[in-house]
Amino acid sequence: EGGYTKIEILSEEVLHRKAAGETNREIAQSYGLSKEQIKGLVEHQNRKVRLIANGYIPRPKGRPRKDAADEET
């Protein structure tokens, strides 16, 4: 396939198209991706929505930046 694509950018559009009833294969072909990539993206987004609904607060991953201390106070 055509290398790495920043697929998160497409996530909103993909979810709208899924809600409209398009298949993973149809969506994947229009973006030049595999249907497995679309399936994984949809599963990831659904997991995020489910966690947030259960009271999870999304935070950036990894170690906080050195200069982030003044932003939080």
PDB file of N, CA and C in Angstrom:
ATOM      1  N   GLU A   1       0.827  -1.198   0.000  1.00  0.00           N
ATOM      2  CA  GLU A   1       0.000   0.000   0.000  1.00  0.00           C
ATOM      3  C   GLU A   1       0.870   1.261   0.000  1.00  0.00           C
ATOM      4  N   GLY A   2       0.221   2.414   0.045  1.00  0.00           N
ATOM      5  CA  GLY A   2       0.910   3.684  -0.151  1.00  0.00           C
ATOM      6  C   GLY A   2       1.556   4.283   1.077  1.00  0.00           C
ATOM      7  N   GLY A   3       2.200   3.466   1.912  1.00  0.00           N
ATOM      8  CA  GLY A   3       2.956   4.019   3.024  1.00  0.00           C
ATOM      9  C   GLY A   3       2.077   4.498   4.168  1.00  0.00           C
ATOM     10  N   TYR A   4       2.695   5.221   5.084  1.00  0.00           N
ATOM     11  CA  TYR A   4       2.021   5.653   6.301  1.00  0.00           C
ATOM     12  C   TYR A   4       1.220   6.920   6.058  1.00  0.00           C
ATOM     13  N   THR A   5      -0.022   6.931   6.522  1.00  0.00           N
ATOM     14  CA  THR A   5      -0.877   8.118   6.460  1.00  0.00           C
ATOM     15  C   THR A   5      -1.282   8.465   7.882  1.00  0.00           C
ATOM     16  N   LYS A   6      -1.315   9.737   8.205  1.00  0.00           N
ATOM     17  CA  LYS A   6      -1.770  10.149   9.530  1.00  0.00           C
ATOM     18  C   LYS A   6      -3.275   9.938   9.578  1.00  0.00           C
ATOM     19  N   ILE A   7      -3.667   8.734   9.989  1.00  0.00           N
ATOM     20  CA  ILE A   7      -5.062   8.299   9.846  1.00  0.00           C
ATOM     21  C   ILE A   7      -5.988   8.993  10.843  1.00  0.00           C
ATOM     22  N   GLU A   8      -5.452   9.467  11.976  1.00  0.00           N
ATOM     23  CA  GLU A   8      -6.286  10.161  12.971  1.00  0.00           C
ATOM     24  C   GLU A   8      -6.976  11.390  12.356  1.00  0.00           C
ATOM     25  N   ILE A   9      -6.315  12.029  11.379  1.00  0.00           N
ATOM     26  CA  ILE A   9      -6.889  13.212  10.738  1.00  0.00           C
ATOM     27  C   ILE A   9      -8.198  12.855  10.051  1.00  0.00           C
ATOM     28  N   LEU A  10      -8.287  11.608   9.528  1.00  0.00           N
ATOM     29  CA  LEU A  10      -9.469  11.179   8.794  1.00  0.00           C
ATOM     30  C   LEU A  10     -10.579  10.663   9.704  1.00  0.00           C
ATOM     31  N   SER A  11     -10.291  10.483  11.003  1.00  0.00           N
ATOM     32  CA  SER A  11     -11.192   9.740  11.866  1.00  0.00           C
ATOM     33  C   SER A  11     -12.616  10.318  11.887  1.00  0.00           C
ATOM     34  N   GLU A  12     -12.743  11.637  11.945  1.00  0.00           N
ATOM     35  CA  GLU A  12     -14.071  12.246  12.027  1.00  0.00           C
ATOM     36  C   GLU A  12     -14.885  11.943  10.764  1.00  0.00           C
ATOM     37  N   GLU A  13     -14.247  12.147   9.618  1.00  0.00           N
ATOM     38  CA  GLU A  13     -14.908  11.886   8.340  1.00  0.00           C
ATOM     39  C   GLU A  13     -15.291  10.408   8.210  1.00  0.00           C
ATOM     40  N   VAL A  14     -14.378   9.520   8.617  1.00  0.00           N
ATOM     41  CA  VAL A  14     -14.639   8.077   8.538  1.00  0.00           C
ATOM     42  C   VAL A  14     -15.857   7.718   9.394  1.00  0.00           C
ATOM     43  N   LEU A  15     -15.936   8.286  10.613  1.00  0.00           N
ATOM     44  CA  LEU A  15     -17.060   7.965  11.498  1.00  0.00           C
ATOM     45  C   LEU A  15     -18.384   8.477  10.928  1.00  0.00           C
ATOM     46  N   HIS A  16     -18.357   9.649  10.266  1.00  0.00           N
ATOM     47  CA  HIS A  16     -19.579  10.152   9.625  1.00  0.00           C
ATOM     48  C   HIS A  16     -20.018   9.195   8.524  1.00  0.00           C
ATOM     49  N   ARG A  17     -19.048   8.711   7.733  1.00  0.00           N
ATOM     50  CA  ARG A  17     -19.375   7.812   6.626  1.00  0.00           C
ATOM     51  C   ARG A  17     -19.862   6.460   7.140  1.00  0.00           C
ATOM     52  N   LYS A  18     -19.302   5.990   8.259  1.00  0.00           N
ATOM     53  CA  LYS A  18     -19.780   4.738   8.862  1.00  0.00           C
ATOM     54  C   LYS A  18     -21.230   4.914   9.326  1.00  0.00           C
ATOM     55  N   ALA A  19     -21.521   6.076   9.945  1.00  0.00           N
ATOM     56  CA  ALA A  19     -22.873   6.350  10.425  1.00  0.00           C
ATOM     57  C   ALA A  19     -23.862   6.423   9.260  1.00  0.00           C
ATOM     58  N   ALA A  20     -23.370   6.864   8.086  1.00  0.00           N
ATOM     59  CA  ALA A  20     -24.219   6.945   6.898  1.00  0.00           C
ATOM     60  C   ALA A  20     -24.420   5.577   6.251  1.00  0.00           C
ATOM     61  N   GLY A  21     -23.739   4.550   6.769  1.00  0.00           N
ATOM     62  CA  GLY A  21     -23.977   3.193   6.300  1.00  0.00           C
ATOM     63  C   GLY A  21     -22.979   2.671   5.283  1.00  0.00           C
ATOM     64  N   GLU A  22     -21.870   3.366   5.065  1.00  0.00           N
ATOM     65  CA  GLU A  22     -20.863   2.859   4.138  1.00  0.00           C
ATOM     66  C   GLU A  22     -20.069   1.727   4.783  1.00  0.00           C
ATOM     67  N   THR A  23     -19.564   0.819   3.954  1.00  0.00           N
ATOM     68  CA  THR A  23     -18.761  -0.280   4.487  1.00  0.00           C
ATOM     69  C   THR A  23     -17.314   0.164   4.667  1.00  0.00           C
ATOM     70  N   ASN A  24     -16.574  -0.587   5.494  1.00  0.00           N
ATOM     71  CA  ASN A  24     -15.151  -0.300   5.684  1.00  0.00           C
ATOM     72  C   ASN A  24     -14.409  -0.354   4.353  1.00  0.00           C
ATOM     73  N   ARG A  25     -14.781  -1.323   3.499  1.00  0.00           N
ATOM     74  CA  ARG A  25     -14.092  -1.480   2.212  1.00  0.00           C
ATOM     75  C   ARG A  25     -14.318  -0.258   1.330  1.00  0.00           C
ATOM     76  N   GLU A  26     -15.547   0.261   1.278  1.00  0.00           N
ATOM     77  CA  GLU A  26     -15.845   1.442   0.451  1.00  0.00           C
ATOM     78  C   GLU A  26     -15.055   2.652   0.933  1.00  0.00           C
ATOM     79  N   ILE A  27     -15.020   2.847   2.254  1.00  0.00           N
ATOM     80  CA  ILE A  27     -14.289   3.979   2.830  1.00  0.00           C
ATOM     81  C   ILE A  27     -12.804   3.836   2.546  1.00  0.00           C
ATOM     82  N   ALA A  28     -12.279   2.626   2.747  1.00  0.00           N
ATOM     83  CA  ALA A  28     -10.848   2.376   2.560  1.00  0.00           C
ATOM     84  C   ALA A  28     -10.432   2.643   1.123  1.00  0.00           C
ATOM     85  N   GLN A  29     -11.235   2.191   0.163  1.00  0.00           N
ATOM     86  CA  GLN A  29     -10.883   2.386  -1.247  1.00  0.00           C
ATOM     87  C   GLN A  29     -10.826   3.867  -1.604  1.00  0.00           C
ATOM     88  N   SER A  30     -11.717   4.680  -1.037  1.00  0.00           N
ATOM     89  CA  SER A  30     -11.742   6.100  -1.383  1.00  0.00           C
ATOM     90  C   SER A  30     -10.516   6.834  -0.846  1.00  0.00           C
ATOM     91  N   TYR A  31      -9.912   6.308   0.246  1.00  0.00           N
ATOM     92  CA  TYR A  31      -8.708   6.939   0.807  1.00  0.00           C
ATOM     93  C   TYR A  31      -7.430   6.219   0.404  1.00  0.00           C
ATOM     94  N   GLY A  32      -7.545   5.109  -0.313  1.00  0.00           N
ATOM     95  CA  GLY A  32      -6.368   4.347  -0.691  1.00  0.00           C
ATOM     96  C   GLY A  32      -5.750   3.614   0.489  1.00  0.00           C
ATOM     97  N   LEU A  33      -6.573   3.209   1.462  1.00  0.00           N
ATOM     98  CA  LEU A  33      -6.098   2.460   2.625  1.00  0.00           C
ATOM     99  C   LEU A  33      -6.660   1.046   2.558  1.00  0.00           C
ATOM    100  N   SER A  34      -6.261   0.199   3.518  1.00  0.00           N
ATOM    101  CA  SER A  34      -6.832  -1.142   3.586  1.00  0.00           C
ATOM    102  C   SER A  34      -8.052  -1.114   4.504  1.00  0.00           C
ATOM    103  N   LYS A  35      -8.949  -2.085   4.293  1.00  0.00           N
ATOM    104  CA  LYS A  35     -10.148  -2.111   5.141  1.00  0.00           C
ATOM    105  C   LYS A  35      -9.794  -2.421   6.581  1.00  0.00           C
ATOM    106  N   GLU A  36      -8.659  -3.118   6.810  1.00  0.00           N
ATOM    107  CA  GLU A  36      -8.197  -3.385   8.176  1.00  0.00           C
ATOM    108  C   GLU A  36      -7.811  -2.083   8.882  1.00  0.00           C
ATOM    109  N   GLN A  37      -7.208  -1.154   8.149  1.00  0.00           N
ATOM    110  CA  GLN A  37      -6.838   0.137   8.748  1.00  0.00           C
ATOM    111  C   GLN A  37      -8.090   0.901   9.188  1.00  0.00           C
ATOM    112  N   ILE A  38      -9.123   0.877   8.359  1.00  0.00           N
ATOM    113  CA  ILE A  38     -10.375   1.557   8.701  1.00  0.00           C
ATOM    114  C   ILE A  38     -11.013   0.882   9.910  1.00  0.00           C
ATOM    115  N   LYS A  39     -11.014  -0.472   9.902  1.00  0.00           N
ATOM    116  CA  LYS A  39     -11.601  -1.220  11.012  1.00  0.00           C
ATOM    117  C   LYS A  39     -10.899  -0.866  12.323  1.00  0.00           C
ATOM    118  N   GLY A  40      -9.562  -0.822  12.287  1.00  0.00           N
ATOM    119  CA  GLY A  40      -8.793  -0.487  13.487  1.00  0.00           C
ATOM    120  C   GLY A  40      -9.086   0.920  13.972  1.00  0.00           C
ATOM    121  N   LEU A  41      -9.197   1.858  13.038  1.00  0.00           N
ATOM    122  CA  LEU A  41      -9.495   3.246  13.388  1.00  0.00           C
ATOM    123  C   LEU A  41     -10.852   3.346  14.074  1.00  0.00           C
ATOM    124  N   VAL A  42     -11.862   2.683  13.507  1.00  0.00           N
ATOM    125  CA  VAL A  42     -13.210   2.731  14.063  1.00  0.00           C
ATOM    126  C   VAL A  42     -13.215   2.112  15.464  1.00  0.00           C
ATOM    127  N   GLU A  43     -12.527   0.962  15.631  1.00  0.00           N
ATOM    128  CA  GLU A  43     -12.467   0.325  16.947  1.00  0.00           C
ATOM    129  C   GLU A  43     -11.800   1.246  17.970  1.00  0.00           C
ATOM    130  N   HIS A  44     -10.718   1.915  17.547  1.00  0.00           N
ATOM    131  CA  HIS A  44      -9.988   2.830  18.432  1.00  0.00           C
ATOM    132  C   HIS A  44     -10.890   3.989  18.878  1.00  0.00           C
ATOM    133  N   GLN A  45     -11.617   4.581  17.906  1.00  0.00           N
ATOM    134  CA  GLN A  45     -12.495   5.703  18.224  1.00  0.00           C
ATOM    135  C   GLN A  45     -13.630   5.269  19.151  1.00  0.00           C
ATOM    136  N   ASN A  46     -14.198   4.074  18.878  1.00  0.00           N
ATOM    137  CA  ASN A  46     -15.284   3.577  19.723  1.00  0.00           C
ATOM    138  C   ASN A  46     -14.790   3.340  21.147  1.00  0.00           C
ATOM    139  N   ARG A  47     -13.562   2.823  21.293  1.00  0.00           N
ATOM    140  CA  ARG A  47     -12.991   2.584  22.615  1.00  0.00           C
ATOM    141  C   ARG A  47     -12.826   3.911  23.354  1.00  0.00           C
ATOM    142  N   LYS A  48     -12.357   4.944  22.627  1.00  0.00           N
ATOM    143  CA  LYS A  48     -12.187   6.267  23.231  1.00  0.00           C
ATOM    144  C   LYS A  48     -13.511   6.816  23.732  1.00  0.00           C
ATOM    145  N   VAL A  49     -14.545   6.729  22.895  1.00  0.00           N
ATOM    146  CA  VAL A  49     -15.877   7.230  23.250  1.00  0.00           C
ATOM    147  C   VAL A  49     -16.395   6.500  24.484  1.00  0.00           C
ATOM    148  N   ARG A  50     -16.194   5.168  24.510  1.00  0.00           N
ATOM    149  CA  ARG A  50     -16.672   4.357  25.634  1.00  0.00           C
ATOM    150  C   ARG A  50     -15.966   4.756  26.928  1.00  0.00           C
ATOM    151  N   LEU A  51     -14.646   4.955  26.858  1.00  0.00           N
ATOM    152  CA  LEU A  51     -13.892   5.349  28.051  1.00  0.00           C
ATOM    153  C   LEU A  51     -14.355   6.709  28.570  1.00  0.00           C
ATOM    154  N   ILE A  52     -14.526   7.661  27.671  1.00  0.00           N
ATOM    155  CA  ILE A  52     -14.948   9.006  28.069  1.00  0.00           C
ATOM    156  C   ILE A  52     -16.344   8.952  28.699  1.00  0.00           C
ATOM    157  N   ALA A  53     -17.236   8.108  28.139  1.00  0.00           N
ATOM    158  CA  ALA A  53     -18.586   7.964  28.687  1.00  0.00           C
ATOM    159  C   ALA A  53     -18.544   7.404  30.106  1.00  0.00           C
ATOM    160  N   ASN A  54     -17.524   6.593  30.405  1.00  0.00           N
ATOM    161  CA  ASN A  54     -17.393   6.003  31.738  1.00  0.00           C
ATOM    162  C   ASN A  54     -16.598   6.884  32.700  1.00  0.00           C
ATOM    163  N   GLY A  55     -16.316   8.121  32.298  1.00  0.00           N
ATOM    164  CA  GLY A  55     -15.697   9.071  33.203  1.00  0.00           C
ATOM    165  C   GLY A  55     -14.188   9.177  33.099  1.00  0.00           C
ATOM    166  N   TYR A  56     -13.576   8.614  32.036  1.00  0.00           N
ATOM    167  CA  TYR A  56     -12.126   8.726  31.841  1.00  0.00           C
ATOM    168  C   TYR A  56     -11.801  10.094  31.272  1.00  0.00           C
ATOM    169  N   ILE A  57     -10.759  10.730  31.822  1.00  0.00           N
ATOM    170  CA  ILE A  57     -10.344  12.038  31.312  1.00  0.00           C
ATOM    171  C   ILE A  57      -9.108  11.837  30.440  1.00  0.00           C
ATOM    172  N   PRO A  58      -9.212  12.084  29.126  1.00  0.00           N
ATOM    173  CA  PRO A  58      -8.044  11.875  28.262  1.00  0.00           C
ATOM    174  C   PRO A  58      -6.933  12.863  28.587  1.00  0.00           C
ATOM    175  N   ARG A  59      -5.739  12.362  28.746  1.00  0.00           N
ATOM    176  CA  ARG A  59      -4.562  13.194  29.003  1.00  0.00           C
ATOM    177  C   ARG A  59      -3.484  12.841  28.003  1.00  0.00           C
ATOM    178  N   PRO A  60      -2.574  13.780  27.709  1.00  0.00           N
ATOM    179  CA  PRO A  60      -1.480  13.451  26.796  1.00  0.00           C
ATOM    180  C   PRO A  60      -0.598  12.361  27.385  1.00  0.00           C
ATOM    181  N   LYS A  61      -0.106  11.474  26.492  1.00  0.00           N
ATOM    182  CA  LYS A  61       0.735  10.381  26.947  1.00  0.00           C
ATOM    183  C   LYS A  61       2.143  10.872  27.247  1.00  0.00           C
ATOM    184  N   GLY A  62       2.871  10.097  28.065  1.00  0.00           N
ATOM    185  CA  GLY A  62       4.281  10.359  28.285  1.00  0.00           C
ATOM    186  C   GLY A  62       4.558  11.317  29.429  1.00  0.00           C
ATOM    187  N   ARG A  63       5.824  11.650  29.538  1.00  0.00           N
ATOM    188  CA  ARG A  63       6.286  12.511  30.613  1.00  0.00           C
ATOM    189  C   ARG A  63       5.893  13.959  30.343  1.00  0.00           C
ATOM    190  N   PRO A  64       5.425  14.677  31.363  1.00  0.00           N
ATOM    191  CA  PRO A  64       5.043  16.084  31.140  1.00  0.00           C
ATOM    192  C   PRO A  64       6.252  16.924  30.711  1.00  0.00           C
ATOM    193  N   ARG A  65       6.003  17.963  29.937  1.00  0.00           N
ATOM    194  CA  ARG A  65       7.084  18.846  29.498  1.00  0.00           C
ATOM    195  C   ARG A  65       7.598  19.671  30.677  1.00  0.00           C
ATOM    196  N   LYS A  66       8.859  20.064  30.596  1.00  0.00           N
ATOM    197  CA  LYS A  66       9.461  20.865  31.670  1.00  0.00           C
ATOM    198  C   LYS A  66       8.732  22.182  31.864  1.00  0.00           C
ATOM    199  N   ASP A  67       8.354  22.830  30.738  1.00  0.00           N
ATOM    200  CA  ASP A  67       7.728  24.151  30.844  1.00  0.00           C
ATOM    201  C   ASP A  67       6.218  24.084  31.009  1.00  0.00           C
ATOM    202  N   ALA A  68       5.661  22.889  31.266  1.00  0.00           N
ATOM    203  CA  ALA A  68       4.209  22.753  31.437  1.00  0.00           C
ATOM    204  C   ALA A  68       3.754  23.170  32.839  1.00  0.00           C
ATOM    205  N   ALA A  69       4.686  23.301  33.789  1.00  0.00           N
ATOM    206  CA  ALA A  69       4.330  23.603  35.180  1.00  0.00           C
ATOM    207  C   ALA A  69       3.598  24.930  35.297  1.00  0.00           C
ATOM    208  N   ASP A  70       4.029  25.950  34.539  1.00  0.00           N
ATOM    209  CA  ASP A  70       3.394  27.249  34.660  1.00  0.00           C
ATOM    210  C   ASP A  70       2.000  27.262  34.010  1.00  0.00           C
ATOM    211  N   GLU A  71       1.743  26.347  33.055  1.00  0.00           N
ATOM    212  CA  GLU A  71       0.420  26.303  32.411  1.00  0.00           C
ATOM    213  C   GLU A  71      -0.634  25.747  33.365  1.00  0.00           C
ATOM    214  N   GLU A  72      -0.238  24.814  34.238  1.00  0.00           N
ATOM    215  CA  GLU A  72      -1.207  24.135  35.087  1.00  0.00           C
ATOM    216  C   GLU A  72      -1.550  24.919  36.342  1.00  0.00           C
ATOM    217  N   THR A  73      -0.749  25.902  36.730  1.00  0.00           N
ATOM    218  CA  THR A  73      -1.015  26.665  37.953  1.00  0.00           C
ATOM    219  C   THR A  73      -2.008  27.778  37.699  1.00  0.00           C
TER     220      THR A  73
END
